[in-house]
GROMACS .gro file of C-alpha atoms in nm:
model
  465
    1MET     CA    1   0.000   0.000   0.000
    2LYS     CA    2   0.287   0.233   0.089
    3HIS     CA    3   0.450   0.154  -0.252
    4ARG     CA    4   0.131   0.255  -0.437
    5LYS     CA    5   0.115   0.580  -0.248
    6THR     CA    6   0.477   0.661  -0.342
    7ILE     CA    7   0.403   0.604  -0.712
    8LYS     CA    8   0.094   0.825  -0.688
    9GLN     CA    9   0.293   1.102  -0.518
   10ALA     CA   10   0.563   1.079  -0.791
   11ALA     CA   11   0.298   1.104  -1.063
   12GLN     CA   12   0.156   1.417  -0.898
   13THR     CA   13   0.495   1.592  -0.929
   14ILE     CA   14   0.483   1.580  -1.312
   15PRO     CA   15   0.402   1.941  -1.407
   16VAL     CA   16   0.274   1.883  -1.763
   17CYS     CA   17  -0.038   1.712  -1.897
   18LYS     CA   18  -0.101   1.550  -2.234
   19GLY     CA   19  -0.292   1.775  -2.471
   20ARG     CA   20  -0.211   2.099  -2.291
   21THR     CA   21   0.013   2.379  -2.420
   22TYR     CA   22   0.321   2.512  -2.240
   23GLU     CA   23   0.589   2.769  -2.312
   24LEU     CA   24   0.948   2.640  -2.304
   25GLN     CA   25   1.303   2.768  -2.345
   26ILE     CA   26   1.507   2.519  -2.553
   27ASP     CA   27   1.854   2.467  -2.402
   28ARG     CA   28   2.021   2.206  -2.621
   29LEU     CA   29   1.976   1.931  -2.880
   30GLY     CA   30   1.921   1.569  -2.779
   31THR     CA   31   2.098   1.268  -2.928
   32SER     CA   32   1.835   1.247  -3.208
   33SER     CA   33   1.858   1.625  -3.267
   34GLU     CA   34   1.529   1.705  -3.101
   35GLY     CA   35   1.517   2.023  -2.893
   36VAL     CA   36   1.544   1.971  -2.516
   37GLY     CA   37   1.378   2.213  -2.276
   38ARG     CA   38   1.250   2.209  -1.919
   39TYR     CA   39   0.918   2.307  -1.769
   40GLU     CA   40   0.939   2.353  -1.391
   41ASN     CA   41   1.260   2.145  -1.405
   42PHE     CA   42   1.084   1.863  -1.596
   43THR     CA   43   1.246   1.755  -1.926
   44VAL     CA   44   1.047   1.798  -2.248
   45PHE     CA   45   1.171   1.680  -2.591
   46VAL     CA   46   1.052   1.887  -2.887
   47PRO     CA   47   1.136   1.778  -3.246
   48ASN     CA   48   1.246   2.060  -3.480
   49ALA     CA   49   1.306   2.305  -3.192
   50LEU     CA   50   1.651   2.464  -3.165
   51PRO     CA   51   1.867   2.584  -2.873
   52GLY     CA   52   1.795   2.944  -2.777
   53GLU     CA   53   1.435   2.932  -2.900
   54ASN     CA   54   1.122   3.006  -2.697
   55VAL     CA   55   0.845   2.778  -2.818
   56SER     CA   56   0.482   2.711  -2.742
   57VAL     CA   57   0.450   2.331  -2.722
   58ILE     CA   58   0.154   2.092  -2.721
   59ILE     CA   59   0.238   1.787  -2.504
   60GLU     CA   60   0.173   1.459  -2.690
   61GLU     CA   61   0.332   1.200  -2.457
   62VAL     CA   62   0.406   1.200  -2.083
   63LYS     CA   63   0.638   0.959  -1.902
   64ASN     CA   64   0.757   0.952  -1.539
   65SER     CA   65   1.082   1.137  -1.615
   66TYR     CA   66   1.014   1.325  -1.940
   67ALA     CA   67   0.754   1.434  -2.192
   68ARG     CA   68   0.740   1.481  -2.569
   69GLY     CA   69   0.564   1.761  -2.749
   70ARG     CA   70   0.528   1.931  -3.085
   71ILE     CA   71   0.576   2.296  -3.171
   72LYS     CA   72   0.258   2.500  -3.180
   73GLN     CA   73   0.437   2.830  -3.231
   74ILE     CA   74   0.795   2.958  -3.228
   75LEU     CA   75   0.786   3.264  -3.003
   76HIS     CA   76   1.153   3.353  -3.040
   77GLU     CA   77   1.348   3.205  -3.333
   78SER     CA   78   1.714   3.099  -3.325
   79VAL     CA   79   1.954   3.293  -3.549
   80ASP     CA   80   2.077   2.951  -3.667
   81ARG     CA   81   1.737   2.843  -3.802
   82VAL     CA   82   1.725   2.811  -4.183
   83ALA     CA   83   1.461   2.703  -4.434
   84PRO     CA   84   1.496   2.329  -4.511
   85LEU     CA   85   1.606   2.257  -4.867
   86CYS     CA   86   1.376   1.954  -4.900
   87GLU     CA   87   1.003   2.008  -4.939
   88LEU     CA   88   0.940   1.669  -4.773
   89TYR     CA   89   1.154   1.749  -4.469
   90GLU     CA   90   0.869   1.794  -4.220
   91GLU     CA   91   0.731   1.448  -4.305
   92CYS     CA   92   1.042   1.247  -4.384
   93GLY     CA   93   1.255   1.067  -4.126
   94GLY     CA   94   1.575   1.057  -4.333
   95CYS     CA   95   1.720   1.389  -4.209
   96GLN     CA   96   1.692   1.563  -3.871
   97LEU     CA   97   1.893   1.887  -3.907
   98GLN     CA   98   1.802   2.059  -4.234
   99HIS     CA   99   1.641   2.340  -4.033
  100LEU     CA  100   1.979   2.419  -3.867
  101SER     CA  101   2.256   2.607  -4.049
  102TYR     CA  102   2.554   2.390  -4.140
  103GLU     CA  103   2.795   2.583  -3.917
  104ALA     CA  104   2.557   2.530  -3.625
  105GLN     CA  105   2.525   2.159  -3.713
  106LEU     CA  106   2.902   2.124  -3.674
  107ARG     CA  107   2.893   2.298  -3.334
  108ALA     CA  108   2.599   2.085  -3.221
  109LYS     CA  109   2.777   1.762  -3.311
  110ARG     CA  110   3.086   1.864  -3.115
  111ALA     CA  111   2.860   1.957  -2.821
  112GLN     CA  112   2.700   1.611  -2.841
  113VAL     CA  113   3.045   1.453  -2.797
  114VAL     CA  114   3.144   1.687  -2.513
  115ASP     CA  115   2.814   1.613  -2.337
  116ALA     CA  116   2.865   1.235  -2.364
  117LEU     CA  117   3.224   1.251  -2.236
  118THR     CA  118   3.120   1.475  -1.946
  119HIS     CA  119   2.803   1.303  -1.828
  120ILE     CA  120   2.849   0.940  -1.937
  121GLY     CA  121   3.226   0.894  -1.927
  122LYS     CA  122   3.289   1.145  -1.645
  123LEU     CA  123   3.580   1.265  -1.859
  124PRO     CA  124   3.524   1.640  -1.902
  125GLN     CA  125   3.898   1.706  -1.932
  126ILE     CA  126   3.942   1.529  -2.269
  127PRO     CA  127   3.995   1.787  -2.548
  128VAL     CA  128   3.734   1.766  -2.824
  129MET     CA  129   3.841   1.924  -3.153
  130GLU     CA  130   3.614   2.124  -3.383
  131THR     CA  131   3.407   1.894  -3.606
  132LEU     CA  132   3.570   1.830  -3.944
  133ARG     CA  133   3.323   1.976  -4.193
  134ALA     CA  134   3.213   1.817  -4.519
  135GLU     CA  135   3.305   2.007  -4.833
  136GLU     CA  136   2.978   1.887  -4.984
  137PRO     CA  137   2.702   1.871  -4.718
  138TRP     CA  138   2.442   1.775  -4.983
  139ASN     CA  139   2.411   1.483  -5.229
  140TYR     CA  140   2.689   1.286  -5.062
  141ARG     CA  141   2.539   0.941  -5.000
  142ASN     CA  142   2.683   0.675  -5.232
  143LYS     CA  143   2.434   0.416  -5.105
  144MET     CA  144   2.055   0.427  -5.113
  145GLN     CA  145   1.810   0.181  -4.953
  146PHE     CA  146   1.450   0.283  -5.028
  147PRO     CA  147   1.142   0.075  -4.938
  148ILE     CA  148   0.876   0.011  -5.202
  149GLY     CA  149   0.504   0.026  -5.126
  150ARG     CA  150   0.164   0.145  -5.245
  151ASN     CA  151  -0.037   0.453  -5.158
  152ILE     CA  152  -0.383   0.515  -5.302
  153GLY     CA  153  -0.318   0.255  -5.568
  154LYS     CA  154   0.015   0.398  -5.689
  155ILE     CA  155   0.364   0.260  -5.629
  156VAL     CA  156   0.572   0.474  -5.392
  157ILE     CA  157   0.946   0.457  -5.331
  158GLY     CA  158   1.130   0.667  -5.075
  159CYS     CA  159   1.203   0.722  -4.707
  160PHE     CA  160   0.985   0.623  -4.415
  161ALA     CA  161   0.793   0.900  -4.241
  162GLN     CA  162   0.923   0.987  -3.895
  163GLY     CA  163   0.852   0.710  -3.646
  164SER     CA  164   0.643   0.500  -3.886
  165HIS     CA  165   0.652   0.260  -4.180
  166ARG     CA  166   0.453   0.493  -4.403
  167ILE     CA  167   0.660   0.553  -4.717
  168ILE     CA  168   0.713   0.912  -4.832
  169ASN     CA  169   0.736   0.910  -5.211
  170THR     CA  170   1.078   1.065  -5.274
  171GLU     CA  171   1.182   1.185  -5.619
  172ASN     CA  172   1.480   1.400  -5.519
  173CYS     CA  173   1.646   1.314  -5.187
  174HIS     CA  174   1.893   1.597  -5.123
  175ILE     CA  175   2.147   1.384  -4.938
  176GLN     CA  176   2.157   1.109  -5.204
  177ARG     CA  177   2.388   1.113  -5.504
  178ALA     CA  178   2.195   1.211  -5.819
  179GLU     CA  179   2.246   0.864  -5.971
  180ASN     CA  180   2.062   0.701  -5.680
  181ASN     CA  181   1.768   0.939  -5.718
  182ASP     CA  182   1.756   0.855  -6.091
  183LEU     CA  183   1.751   0.486  -6.003
  184ALA     CA  184   1.464   0.522  -5.756
  185ASN     CA  185   1.255   0.717  -6.007
  186ALA     CA  186   1.327   0.468  -6.287
  187ALA     CA  187   1.239   0.170  -6.064
  188ARG     CA  188   0.906   0.332  -5.968
  189GLU     CA  189   0.808   0.391  -6.333
  190ILE     CA  190   0.917   0.046  -6.451
  191ALA     CA  191   0.746  -0.144  -6.169
  192GLU     CA  192   0.424   0.046  -6.248
  193GLN     CA  193   0.451  -0.022  -6.622
  194LEU     CA  194   0.527  -0.392  -6.575
  195HIS     CA  195   0.254  -0.436  -6.308
  196ILE     CA  196   0.492  -0.612  -6.068
  197PRO     CA  197   0.324  -0.673  -5.729
  198VAL     CA  198   0.459  -0.470  -5.439
  199TYR     CA  199   0.531  -0.637  -5.105
  200ASN     CA  200   0.283  -0.577  -4.823
  201GLU     CA  201   0.444  -0.621  -4.482
  202ASP     CA  202   0.105  -0.679  -4.314
  203THR     CA  203  -0.008  -0.964  -4.540
  204HIS     CA  204   0.347  -1.081  -4.631
  205LYS     CA  205   0.239  -1.098  -4.996
  206GLY     CA  206   0.382  -0.933  -5.306
  207VAL     CA  207   0.725  -0.918  -5.470
  208LEU     CA  208   0.912  -0.586  -5.457
  209ARG     CA  209   1.045  -0.486  -5.112
  210HIS     CA  210   1.334  -0.241  -5.161
  211ILE     CA  211   1.548  -0.080  -5.427
  212VAL     CA  212   1.915  -0.041  -5.333
  213GLY     CA  213   2.157   0.178  -5.526
  214ARG     CA  214   2.536   0.209  -5.496
  215VAL     CA  215   2.746   0.467  -5.682
  216GLY     CA  216   3.123   0.454  -5.732
  217ARG     CA  217   3.363   0.747  -5.762
  218SER     CA  218   3.351   0.723  -6.142
  219ASN     CA  219   2.968   0.746  -6.122
  220ASP     CA  220   2.916   0.378  -6.209
  221LEU     CA  221   2.577   0.270  -6.075
  222MET     CA  222   2.475  -0.064  -5.922
  223ALA     CA  223   2.106  -0.152  -5.877
  224VAL     CA  224   1.984  -0.419  -5.634
  225ILE     CA  225   1.618  -0.520  -5.655
  226VAL     CA  226   1.515  -0.675  -5.322
  227THR     CA  227   1.227  -0.920  -5.356
  228ALA     CA  228   1.015  -1.125  -5.116
  229THR     CA  229   1.006  -1.408  -5.372
  230LYS     CA  230   1.274  -1.616  -5.539
  231GLN     CA  231   1.147  -1.518  -5.883
  232LEU     CA  232   1.130  -1.162  -6.013
  233PRO     CA  233   0.847  -1.146  -6.269
  234ARG     CA  234   0.955  -1.005  -6.607
  235ALA     CA  235   1.314  -0.976  -6.485
  236LYS     CA  236   1.458  -0.939  -6.837
  237ASP     CA  237   1.217  -0.657  -6.919
  238PHE     CA  238   1.297  -0.488  -6.588
  239VAL     CA  239   1.670  -0.496  -6.662
  240ARG     CA  240   1.626  -0.383  -7.023
  241MET     CA  241   1.411  -0.086  -6.924
  242MET     CA  242   1.652   0.016  -6.649
  243ARG     CA  243   1.943   0.007  -6.892
  244GLU     CA  244   1.747   0.228  -7.134
  245ARG     CA  245   1.678   0.489  -6.865
  246LEU     CA  246   2.008   0.486  -6.671
  247PRO     CA  247   2.323   0.549  -6.880
  248ASN     CA  248   2.556   0.497  -6.580
  249LEU     CA  249   2.409   0.158  -6.489
  250VAL     CA  250   2.673  -0.118  -6.498
  251SER     CA  251   2.534  -0.380  -6.260
  252VAL     CA  252   2.189  -0.521  -6.174
  253HIS     CA  253   2.129  -0.777  -5.897
  254GLN     CA  254   1.828  -0.942  -5.738
  255ASN     CA  255   1.848  -0.995  -5.362
  256ILE     CA  256   1.601  -1.238  -5.205
  257GLN     CA  257   1.460  -1.149  -4.862
  258THR     CA  258   1.175  -1.388  -4.776
  259TYR     CA  259   1.165  -1.338  -4.400
  260ARG     CA  260   0.891  -1.147  -4.222
  261ASN     CA  261   1.110  -0.886  -4.056
  262ASN     CA  262   1.260  -0.540  -4.110
  263VAL     CA  263   1.598  -0.660  -4.238
  264ILE     CA  264   1.651  -0.498  -4.576
  265MET     CA  265   1.861  -0.759  -4.757
  266GLY     CA  266   1.864  -1.139  -4.744
  267ARG     CA  267   2.154  -1.380  -4.783
  268ASP     CA  268   2.097  -1.482  -5.145
  269THR     CA  269   2.192  -1.245  -5.428
  270GLN     CA  270   2.178  -1.319  -5.802
  271LEU     CA  271   2.351  -1.117  -6.073
  272LEU     CA  272   2.089  -1.036  -6.338
  273TRP     CA  273   2.312  -0.834  -6.569
  274GLY     CA  274   2.649  -0.660  -6.586
  275ARG     CA  275   2.944  -0.658  -6.346
  276PRO     CA  276   2.934  -0.838  -6.009
  277THR     CA  277   3.088  -0.534  -5.836
  278ILE     CA  278   3.154  -0.164  -5.882
  279ILE     CA  279   3.480   0.003  -5.778
  280ASP     CA  280   3.517   0.288  -5.534
  281SER     CA  281   3.835   0.443  -5.397
  282LEU     CA  282   3.968   0.583  -5.073
  283GLY     CA  283   4.292   0.772  -5.125
  284ARG     CA  284   4.518   0.554  -5.341
  285LEU     CA  285   4.324   0.237  -5.259
  286ASN     CA  286   4.051   0.081  -5.475
  287PHE     CA  287   3.772  -0.134  -5.336
  288HIS     CA  288   3.534  -0.376  -5.508
  289ILE     CA  289   3.184  -0.305  -5.375
  290SER     CA  290   2.932  -0.590  -5.395
  291PRO     CA  291   2.561  -0.559  -5.304
  292ARG     CA  292   2.618  -0.649  -4.936
  293SER     CA  293   2.968  -0.504  -4.885
  294PHE     CA  294   3.017  -0.254  -4.606
  295PHE     CA  295   3.157   0.074  -4.734
  296GLN     CA  296   3.123   0.421  -4.579
  297VAL     CA  297   2.836   0.607  -4.747
  298ASN     CA  298   3.027   0.938  -4.765
  299THR     CA  299   3.346   0.862  -4.956
  300ARG     CA  300   3.520   1.199  -4.920
  301GLN     CA  301   3.458   1.224  -4.547
  302ALA     CA  302   3.555   0.860  -4.496
  303GLU     CA  303   3.895   0.950  -4.638
  304ARG     CA  304   3.931   1.226  -4.380
  305LEU     CA  305   3.820   0.989  -4.103
  306TYR     CA  306   4.077   0.727  -4.201
  307GLU     CA  307   4.350   0.986  -4.251
  308GLN     CA  308   4.285   1.104  -3.894
  309ALA     CA  309   4.303   0.747  -3.765
  310LEU     CA  310   4.632   0.703  -3.953
  311ALA     CA  311   4.769   1.027  -3.805
  312TYR     CA  312   4.680   0.915  -3.450
  313ALA     CA  313   4.842   0.575  -3.513
  314ASP     CA  314   5.169   0.768  -3.580
  315LEU     CA  315   5.329   0.495  -3.790
  316HIS     CA  316   5.688   0.508  -3.919
  317GLY     CA  317   5.720   0.175  -4.102
  318THR     CA  318   5.843  -0.041  -3.813
  319GLU     CA  319   5.518  -0.096  -3.622
  320THR     CA  320   5.286  -0.393  -3.584
  321VAL     CA  321   4.919  -0.297  -3.583
  322ILE     CA  322   4.600  -0.488  -3.502
  323ASP     CA  323   4.268  -0.372  -3.652
  324ALA     CA  324   4.019  -0.546  -3.424
  325TYR     CA  325   3.695  -0.487  -3.620
  326CYS     CA  326   3.834  -0.472  -3.972
  327GLY     CA  327   3.519  -0.539  -4.179
  328THR     CA  328   3.620  -0.543  -4.547
  329GLY     CA  329   3.963  -0.405  -4.461
  330THR     CA  330   3.928  -0.035  -4.547
  331ILE     CA  331   4.107   0.101  -4.237
  332THR     CA  332   4.345  -0.199  -4.234
  333LEU     CA  333   4.473  -0.124  -4.583
  334PHE     CA  334   4.508   0.245  -4.497
  335LEU     CA  335   4.726   0.148  -4.199
  336ALA     CA  336   4.928  -0.101  -4.407
  337GLN     CA  337   5.058   0.187  -4.619
  338LYS     CA  338   5.275   0.301  -4.326
  339ALA     CA  339   5.307   0.000  -4.092
  340ARG     CA  340   5.541  -0.296  -4.104
  341LYS     CA  341   5.258  -0.548  -4.050
  342VAL     CA  342   4.883  -0.517  -3.994
  343TYR     CA  343   4.647  -0.789  -3.869
  344GLY     CA  344   4.278  -0.742  -3.948
  345ILE     CA  345   4.029  -0.937  -3.735
  346GLU     CA  346   3.659  -0.973  -3.820
  347ILE     CA  347   3.398  -1.227  -3.705
  348VAL     CA  348   3.199  -1.209  -4.035
  349GLN     CA  349   3.363  -1.445  -4.286
  350PRO     CA  350   3.229  -1.287  -4.610
  351ALA     CA  351   3.377  -0.954  -4.497
  352ILE     CA  352   3.718  -1.117  -4.449
  353LEU     CA  353   3.697  -1.271  -4.798
  354ASP     CA  354   3.628  -0.921  -4.937
  355ALA     CA  355   3.917  -0.782  -4.730
  356ARG     CA  356   4.162  -1.039  -4.868
  357LYS     CA  357   4.048  -0.965  -5.223
  358ASN     CA  358   4.087  -0.591  -5.162
  359ALA     CA  359   4.441  -0.651  -5.033
  360ARG     CA  360   4.531  -0.854  -5.344
  361ASP     CA  361   4.378  -0.598  -5.580
  362ASN     CA  362   4.577  -0.316  -5.416
  363HIS     CA  363   4.899  -0.524  -5.406
  364VAL     CA  364   4.915  -0.495  -5.025
  365LYS     CA  365   5.130  -0.777  -4.891
  366ASN     CA  366   5.183  -0.671  -4.530
  367ALA     CA  367   4.819  -0.716  -4.422
  368GLU     CA  368   4.688  -1.047  -4.285
  369PHE     CA  369   4.316  -1.105  -4.231
  370ILE     CA  370   4.181  -1.346  -3.970
  371VAL     CA  371   3.822  -1.467  -3.921
  372GLY     CA  372   3.717  -1.477  -3.556
  373ASP     CA  373   3.622  -1.297  -3.238
  374ALA     CA  374   3.887  -1.044  -3.130
  375THR     CA  375   3.868  -1.174  -2.772
  376ALA     CA  376   3.990  -1.515  -2.893
  377VAL     CA  377   4.216  -1.415  -3.183
  378MET     CA  378   4.416  -1.146  -3.003
  379PRO     CA  379   4.531  -1.366  -2.710
  380ALA     CA  380   4.627  -1.634  -2.965
  381LEU     CA  381   4.838  -1.379  -3.153
  382TYR     CA  382   4.997  -1.273  -2.824
  383LYS     CA  383   5.092  -1.635  -2.749
  384GLN     CA  384   5.258  -1.649  -3.092
  385GLY     CA  385   5.481  -1.362  -2.983
  386ILE     CA  386   5.299  -1.084  -3.169
  387ARG     CA  387   5.320  -0.754  -2.978
  388PRO     CA  388   5.119  -0.475  -3.138
  389ASP     CA  389   5.245  -0.119  -3.108
  390VAL     CA  390   4.899   0.010  -3.201
  391VAL     CA  391   4.548  -0.135  -3.174
  392VAL     CA  392   4.277   0.021  -3.392
  393VAL     CA  393   3.911  -0.046  -3.315
  394ASP     CA  394   3.599   0.056  -3.510
  395PRO     CA  395   3.311  -0.127  -3.339
  396PRO     CA  396   2.936  -0.116  -3.415
  397ARG     CA  397   2.709   0.139  -3.241
  398ALA     CA  398   2.690  -0.076  -2.928
  399GLY     CA  399   3.063  -0.021  -2.874
  400CYS     CA  400   3.293  -0.279  -2.713
  401THR     CA  401   3.227  -0.518  -2.427
  402GLU     CA  402   3.450  -0.485  -2.123
  403THR     CA  403   3.602  -0.823  -2.214
  404VAL     CA  404   3.711  -0.685  -2.553
  405LEU     CA  405   3.857  -0.372  -2.392
  406ARG     CA  406   4.051  -0.584  -2.142
  407THR     CA  407   4.181  -0.790  -2.433
  408PHE     CA  408   4.315  -0.473  -2.595
  409ALA     CA  409   4.482  -0.363  -2.271
  410ASN     CA  410   4.635  -0.706  -2.216
  411MET     CA  411   4.815  -0.677  -2.551
  412LYS     CA  412   4.995  -0.371  -2.403
  413PRO     CA  413   5.003  -0.151  -2.717
  414GLN     CA  414   5.150   0.197  -2.680
  415ARG     CA  415   4.849   0.353  -2.851
  416ILE     CA  416   4.485   0.267  -2.911
  417VAL     CA  417   4.295   0.445  -3.190
  418TYR     CA  418   3.919   0.421  -3.130
  419VAL     CA  419   3.685   0.502  -3.422
  420SER     CA  420   3.324   0.543  -3.310
  421CYS     CA  421   2.983   0.619  -3.460
  422ASN     CA  422   2.818   0.663  -3.118
  423PRO     CA  423   2.940   0.927  -2.869
  424ALA     CA  424   2.758   0.758  -2.579
  425THR     CA  425   2.927   0.419  -2.612
  426LEU     CA  426   3.259   0.588  -2.694
  427ALA     CA  427   3.240   0.780  -2.365
  428ARG     CA  428   3.153   0.464  -2.172
  429ASP     CA  429   3.442   0.268  -2.326
  430LEU     CA  430   3.695   0.548  -2.274
  431ALA     CA  431   3.608   0.545  -1.903
  432ILE     CA  432   3.670   0.169  -1.889
  433LEU     CA  433   3.998   0.201  -2.078
  434LYS     CA  434   4.110   0.471  -1.835
  435GLY     CA  435   4.074   0.216  -1.555
  436LEU     CA  436   4.283  -0.027  -1.763
  437GLY     CA  437   4.570   0.221  -1.797
  438TYR     CA  438   4.486   0.396  -2.127
  439LEU     CA  439   4.409   0.767  -2.116
  440ALA     CA  440   4.230   0.945  -2.400
  441GLN     CA  441   4.438   1.232  -2.541
  442GLU     CA  442   4.182   1.396  -2.768
  443VAL     CA  443   3.871   1.326  -2.973
  444GLN     CA  444   3.824   1.442  -3.333
  445PRO     CA  445   3.460   1.452  -3.452
  446VAL     CA  446   3.411   1.406  -3.827
  447ASP     CA  447   3.086   1.494  -4.005
  448LEU     CA  448   3.017   1.194  -4.228
  449PHE     CA  449   2.640   1.252  -4.228
  450PRO     CA  450   2.548   1.620  -4.282
  451GLN     CA  451   2.182   1.713  -4.222
  452THR     CA  452   2.144   1.419  -3.979
  453SER     CA  453   2.204   1.374  -3.607
  454HIS     CA  454   2.492   1.127  -3.652
  455VAL     CA  455   2.857   1.207  -3.588
  456GLU     CA  456   3.169   0.990  -3.625
  457ASN     CA  457   3.467   1.030  -3.394
  458VAL     CA  458   3.831   0.927  -3.381
  459CYS     CA  459   4.003   0.914  -3.043
  460LEU     CA  460   4.368   0.863  -2.953
  461LEU     CA  461   4.453   0.682  -2.629
  462LYS     CA  462   4.802   0.633  -2.488
  463LYS     CA  463   4.932   0.380  -2.238
  464GLN     CA  464   5.007   0.543  -1.904
  465LYS     CA  465   5.348   0.483  -1.750
   0.00000   0.00000   0.00000
């Protein structure tokens, strides 16, 4: 009974009610780039609101520790607010920051990193550099993954609306390369003309699920038609019509995804026409890109990211380096240009096969790629007498487990270079590494995804004496 009373008392302290309007001062941006304000010291998240703005907000959701609302009126507008370039911006969930000037986006992304280090890692003393800007903050994405659906009887292809699976028909996505937009528009017209059934995720019936596009540096275009069935009706006509409409098209695949889930691509891919891969480049290195290969979506900024990682590694030609999450070997091959020997470790076997092929194609002979979990492979290398001078790690958004971090520390490298796509897990892991004797020297944010809330970071850690 006492417990119920406590809950009731806590609920009574919430100062906002659903459906009512309140005036807020927005203090900062949240991790998803929503505005964050407080009403009587109670946190309220407001999409599309900016720091420094006074806004009138209608509360739409109330939880025990926070609420969410939508802007009813902007009472005082930020000097950094700009008109979004995209006419679909208010509906679409693909971008979050088009209403914020690019200079302010760069400041906000640095602030996101500082906030994570301060409040999650308890490491406010780590220097955070100014965010490395993109020379081209528009039309940078070399990879497109658009769902296919129907709306009022017509085929639609584009981004999902914010927080839903409703597809916004997108003819000109301003962060996609032009070739990908051309592909999406051609696929929509052809599917309509050929009367190919579109997949319905509620009934699990239909054929076409997604259209995936990949563009190389030389503007070569790969198309991947993702289907819910093993057969693509009128496949030859589909390919012929795409070739007629898309002069840069060099490769057409069908990917089969029969499962009832939100995973975009399945395991089986068939080449319908053209080359099996397209080629992209990072610096002096060329990479074969297949339909399921991992490759950074912003090629120019990926180069800057890897160049920063290489600078932090501080290689002089005598060092041994371990790349603990090597993927298809992009960072590994960058490091191999200046190291004596580099070991790339990756648990996904197809990625290692791609990495070995990339090494052969680029005539890199001082890189060795190993399939396995870093927590098992690295101790085995240590037992063989391998002593890395530098460990490089580029984990997924979830970051590293403490076991993995201890494995790094046990190898006793002089430097650890941590590449991260998530400031929160980076801050957490840097705090753990500090306890293991590795102190972060500085963090360099890099803007790989302009107009969105995401920020990549490179951090240098040194072994403490």
